[in-house]
mmCIF file of C-alpha atoms in Angstrom:
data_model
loop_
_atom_site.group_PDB
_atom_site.id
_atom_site.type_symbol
_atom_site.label_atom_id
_atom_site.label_comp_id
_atom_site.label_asym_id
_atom_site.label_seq_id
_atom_site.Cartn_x
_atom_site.Cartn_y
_atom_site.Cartn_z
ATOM 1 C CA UNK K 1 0.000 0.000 0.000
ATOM 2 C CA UNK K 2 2.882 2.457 0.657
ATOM 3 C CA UNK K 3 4.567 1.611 -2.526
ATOM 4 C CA UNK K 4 1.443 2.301 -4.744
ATOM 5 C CA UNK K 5 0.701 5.853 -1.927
ATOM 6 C CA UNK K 6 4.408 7.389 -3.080
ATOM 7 C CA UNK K 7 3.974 6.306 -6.493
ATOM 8 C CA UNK K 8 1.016 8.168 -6.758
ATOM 9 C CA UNK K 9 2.160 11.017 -5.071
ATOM 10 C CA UNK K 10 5.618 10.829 -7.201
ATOM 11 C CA UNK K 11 2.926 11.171 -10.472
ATOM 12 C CA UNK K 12 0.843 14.136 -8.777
ATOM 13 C CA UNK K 13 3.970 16.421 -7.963
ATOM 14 C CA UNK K 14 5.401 15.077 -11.664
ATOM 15 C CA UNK K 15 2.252 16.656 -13.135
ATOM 16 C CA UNK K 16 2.137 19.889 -11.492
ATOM 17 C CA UNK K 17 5.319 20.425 -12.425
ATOM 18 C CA UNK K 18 4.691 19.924 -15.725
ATOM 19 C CA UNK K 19 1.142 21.999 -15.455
ATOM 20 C CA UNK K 20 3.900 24.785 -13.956
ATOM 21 C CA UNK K 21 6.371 24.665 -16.834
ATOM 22 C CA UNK K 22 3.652 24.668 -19.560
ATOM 23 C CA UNK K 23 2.079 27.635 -17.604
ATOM 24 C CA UNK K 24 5.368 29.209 -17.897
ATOM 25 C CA UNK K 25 6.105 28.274 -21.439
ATOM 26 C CA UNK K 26 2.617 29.568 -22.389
ATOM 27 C CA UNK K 27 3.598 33.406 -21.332
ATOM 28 C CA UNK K 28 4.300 35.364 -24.215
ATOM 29 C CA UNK K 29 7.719 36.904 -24.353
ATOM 30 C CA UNK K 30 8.065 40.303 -23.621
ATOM 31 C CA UNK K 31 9.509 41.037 -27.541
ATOM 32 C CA UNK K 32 6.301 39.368 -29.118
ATOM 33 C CA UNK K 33 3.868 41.174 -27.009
ATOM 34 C CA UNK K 34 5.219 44.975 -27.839
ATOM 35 C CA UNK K 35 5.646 43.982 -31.301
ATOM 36 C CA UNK K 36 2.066 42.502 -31.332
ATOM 37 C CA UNK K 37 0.741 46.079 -29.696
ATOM 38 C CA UNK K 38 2.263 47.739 -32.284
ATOM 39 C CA UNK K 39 0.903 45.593 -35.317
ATOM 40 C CA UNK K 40 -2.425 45.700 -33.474
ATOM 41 C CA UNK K 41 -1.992 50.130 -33.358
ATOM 42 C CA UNK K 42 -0.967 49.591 -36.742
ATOM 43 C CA UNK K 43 -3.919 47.834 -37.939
ATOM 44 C CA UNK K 44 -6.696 50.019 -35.918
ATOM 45 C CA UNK K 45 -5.130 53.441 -37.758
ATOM 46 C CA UNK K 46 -5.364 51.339 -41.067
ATOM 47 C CA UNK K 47 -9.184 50.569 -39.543
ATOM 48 C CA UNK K 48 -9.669 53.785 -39.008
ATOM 49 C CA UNK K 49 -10.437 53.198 -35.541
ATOM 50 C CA UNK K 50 -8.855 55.824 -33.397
ATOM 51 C CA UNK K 51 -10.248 54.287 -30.006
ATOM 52 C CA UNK K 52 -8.618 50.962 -30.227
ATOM 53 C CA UNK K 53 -5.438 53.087 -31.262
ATOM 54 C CA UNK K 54 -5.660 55.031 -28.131
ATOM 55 C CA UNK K 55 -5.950 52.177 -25.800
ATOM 56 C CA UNK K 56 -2.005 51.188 -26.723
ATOM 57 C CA UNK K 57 -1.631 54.945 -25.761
ATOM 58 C CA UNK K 58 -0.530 56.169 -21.843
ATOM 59 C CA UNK K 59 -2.122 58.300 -20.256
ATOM 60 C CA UNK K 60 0.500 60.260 -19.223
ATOM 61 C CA UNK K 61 1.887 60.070 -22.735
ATOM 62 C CA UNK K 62 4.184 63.384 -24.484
ATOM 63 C CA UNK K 63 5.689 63.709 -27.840
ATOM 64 C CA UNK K 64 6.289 65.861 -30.460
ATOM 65 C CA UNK K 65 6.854 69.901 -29.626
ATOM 66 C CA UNK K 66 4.703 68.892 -25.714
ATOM 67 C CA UNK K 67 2.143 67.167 -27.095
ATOM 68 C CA UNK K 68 0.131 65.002 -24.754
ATOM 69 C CA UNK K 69 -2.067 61.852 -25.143
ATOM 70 C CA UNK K 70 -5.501 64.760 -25.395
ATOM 71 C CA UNK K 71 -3.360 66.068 -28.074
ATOM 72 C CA UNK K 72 -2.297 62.938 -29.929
ATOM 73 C CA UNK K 73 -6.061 61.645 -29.660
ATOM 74 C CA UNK K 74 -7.127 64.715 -31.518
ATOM 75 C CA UNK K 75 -4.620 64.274 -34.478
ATOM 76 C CA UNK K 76 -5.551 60.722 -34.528
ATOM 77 C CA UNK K 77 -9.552 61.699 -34.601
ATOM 78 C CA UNK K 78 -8.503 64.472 -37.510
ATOM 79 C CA UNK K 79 -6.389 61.535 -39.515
ATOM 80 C CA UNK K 80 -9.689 59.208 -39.755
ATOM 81 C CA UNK K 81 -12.294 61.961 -40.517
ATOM 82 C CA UNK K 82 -9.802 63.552 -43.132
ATOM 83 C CA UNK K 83 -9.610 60.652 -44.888
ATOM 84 C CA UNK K 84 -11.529 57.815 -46.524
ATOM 85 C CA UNK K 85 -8.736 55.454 -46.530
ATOM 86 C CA UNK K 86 -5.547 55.520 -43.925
ATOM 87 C CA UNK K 87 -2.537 53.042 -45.084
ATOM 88 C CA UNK K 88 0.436 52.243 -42.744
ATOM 89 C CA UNK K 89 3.557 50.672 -43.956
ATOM 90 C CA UNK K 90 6.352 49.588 -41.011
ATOM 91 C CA UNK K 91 9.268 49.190 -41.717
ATOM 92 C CA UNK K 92 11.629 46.788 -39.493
ATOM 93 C CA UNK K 93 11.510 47.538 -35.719
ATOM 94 C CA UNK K 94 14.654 48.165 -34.259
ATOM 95 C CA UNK K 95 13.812 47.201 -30.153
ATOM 96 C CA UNK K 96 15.593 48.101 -26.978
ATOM 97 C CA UNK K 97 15.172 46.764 -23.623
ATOM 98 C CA UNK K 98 15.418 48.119 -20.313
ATOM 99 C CA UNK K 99 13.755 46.712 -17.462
ATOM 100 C CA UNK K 100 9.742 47.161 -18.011
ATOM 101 C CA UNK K 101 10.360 49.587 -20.792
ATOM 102 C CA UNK K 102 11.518 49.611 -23.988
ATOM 103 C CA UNK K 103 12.669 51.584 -26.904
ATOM 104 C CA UNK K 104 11.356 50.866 -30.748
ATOM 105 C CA UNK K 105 12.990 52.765 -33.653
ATOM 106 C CA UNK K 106 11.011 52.099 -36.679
ATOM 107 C CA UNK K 107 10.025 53.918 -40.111
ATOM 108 C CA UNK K 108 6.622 54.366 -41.524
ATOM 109 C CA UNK K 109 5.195 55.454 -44.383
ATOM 110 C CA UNK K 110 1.785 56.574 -44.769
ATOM 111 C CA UNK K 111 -0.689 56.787 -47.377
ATOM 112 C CA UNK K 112 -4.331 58.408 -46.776
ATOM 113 C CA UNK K 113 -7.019 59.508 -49.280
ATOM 114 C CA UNK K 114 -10.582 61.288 -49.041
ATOM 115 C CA UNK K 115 -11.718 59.667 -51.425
ATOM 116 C CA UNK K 116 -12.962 62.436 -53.556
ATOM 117 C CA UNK K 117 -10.999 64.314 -56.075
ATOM 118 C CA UNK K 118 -8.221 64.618 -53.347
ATOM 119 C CA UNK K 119 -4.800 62.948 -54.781
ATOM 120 C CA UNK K 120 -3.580 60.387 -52.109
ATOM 121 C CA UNK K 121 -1.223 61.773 -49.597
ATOM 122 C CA UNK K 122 1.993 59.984 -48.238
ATOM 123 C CA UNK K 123 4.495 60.758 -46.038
ATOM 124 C CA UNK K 124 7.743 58.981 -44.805
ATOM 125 C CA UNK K 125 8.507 59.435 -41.221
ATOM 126 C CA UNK K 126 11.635 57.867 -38.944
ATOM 127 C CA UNK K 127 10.038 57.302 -35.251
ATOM 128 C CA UNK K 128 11.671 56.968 -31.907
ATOM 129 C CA UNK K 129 9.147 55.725 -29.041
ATOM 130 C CA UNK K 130 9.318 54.333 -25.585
ATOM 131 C CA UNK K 131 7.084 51.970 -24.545
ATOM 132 C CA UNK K 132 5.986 50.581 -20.817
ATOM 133 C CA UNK K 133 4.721 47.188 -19.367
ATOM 134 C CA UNK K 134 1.837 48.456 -17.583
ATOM 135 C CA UNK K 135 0.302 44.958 -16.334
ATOM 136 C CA UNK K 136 1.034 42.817 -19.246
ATOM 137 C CA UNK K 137 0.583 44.912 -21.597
ATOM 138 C CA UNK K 138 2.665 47.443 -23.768
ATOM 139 C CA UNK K 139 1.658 50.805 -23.825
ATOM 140 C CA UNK K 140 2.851 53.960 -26.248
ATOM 141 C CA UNK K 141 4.619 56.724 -23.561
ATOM 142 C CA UNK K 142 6.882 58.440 -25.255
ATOM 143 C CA UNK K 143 6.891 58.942 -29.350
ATOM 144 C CA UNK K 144 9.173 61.522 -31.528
ATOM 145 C CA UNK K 145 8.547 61.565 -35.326
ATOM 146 C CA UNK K 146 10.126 63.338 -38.318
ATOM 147 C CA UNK K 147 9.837 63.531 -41.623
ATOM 148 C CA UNK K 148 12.034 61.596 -44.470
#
């Protein structure tokens, strides 16, 4: 009766270890989650849905000449009603960690039309942003941006 009590006990703690190292292996890496927040910003400006953009945003979030996340909202809010159509082109992602934040240096180019007679209108940008781990998830603090 011992013999068959330990070897039953031996399996238990054998499968909760492995229910521990699957849990473990089943995190997402720190790399593929910022990179997924930023093809999933990507894809709501391309949507045309500036909420789902601003949830990837801080809230205490500054860029460009002071602006703030109020400010960045609004831009984002003038991009969609501006135009019928809102393309975003990434290039690679160049991504620095440091603790729970991180640094991405990317280009973008983007392409926007009304729809109307308007001619398309691109622009080529070179973007420096810092990101934070706010509870598992990646959000935009920090983003500088000029023109190509």
């Amino acid at each position: 009766m011992a013999t068959g009590w330990r070897r039953g006990r031996f399996a238990a703690v054998v499968a909760m270890a492995v229910a521990v190292l699957a849990m473990a292996c089943a995190r997402t890496p720190p790399e593929q989650r910022l990179r997924e927040q930023l093809s999933q910003m990507q894809a709501a400006l391309e949507q045309r849905d500036a909420r789902s953009f601003m949830e990837g945003v801080a809230e205490d979030f500054s860029g460009n000449g002071g602006m703030d996340r109020a400010a960045l909202q609004q831009l984002v809010r003038a991009q969609v009603l501006a135009n019928a159509s809102i393309g975003v082109t990434l290039g690679p992602a160049d991504v620095q960690f440091q603790g729970d934040r991180a640094s991405v240096r990317f280009s973008a180019v983007s392409t926007g039309g009304s729809g109307r007679f308007v001619p398309d209108q691109a622009g080529a940008w070179e973007i420096t942003s810092g990101w934070r781990d706010e509870d598992g998830q990646w959000r935009l603090y920090y983003a500088d941006w000029k023109r190509r």
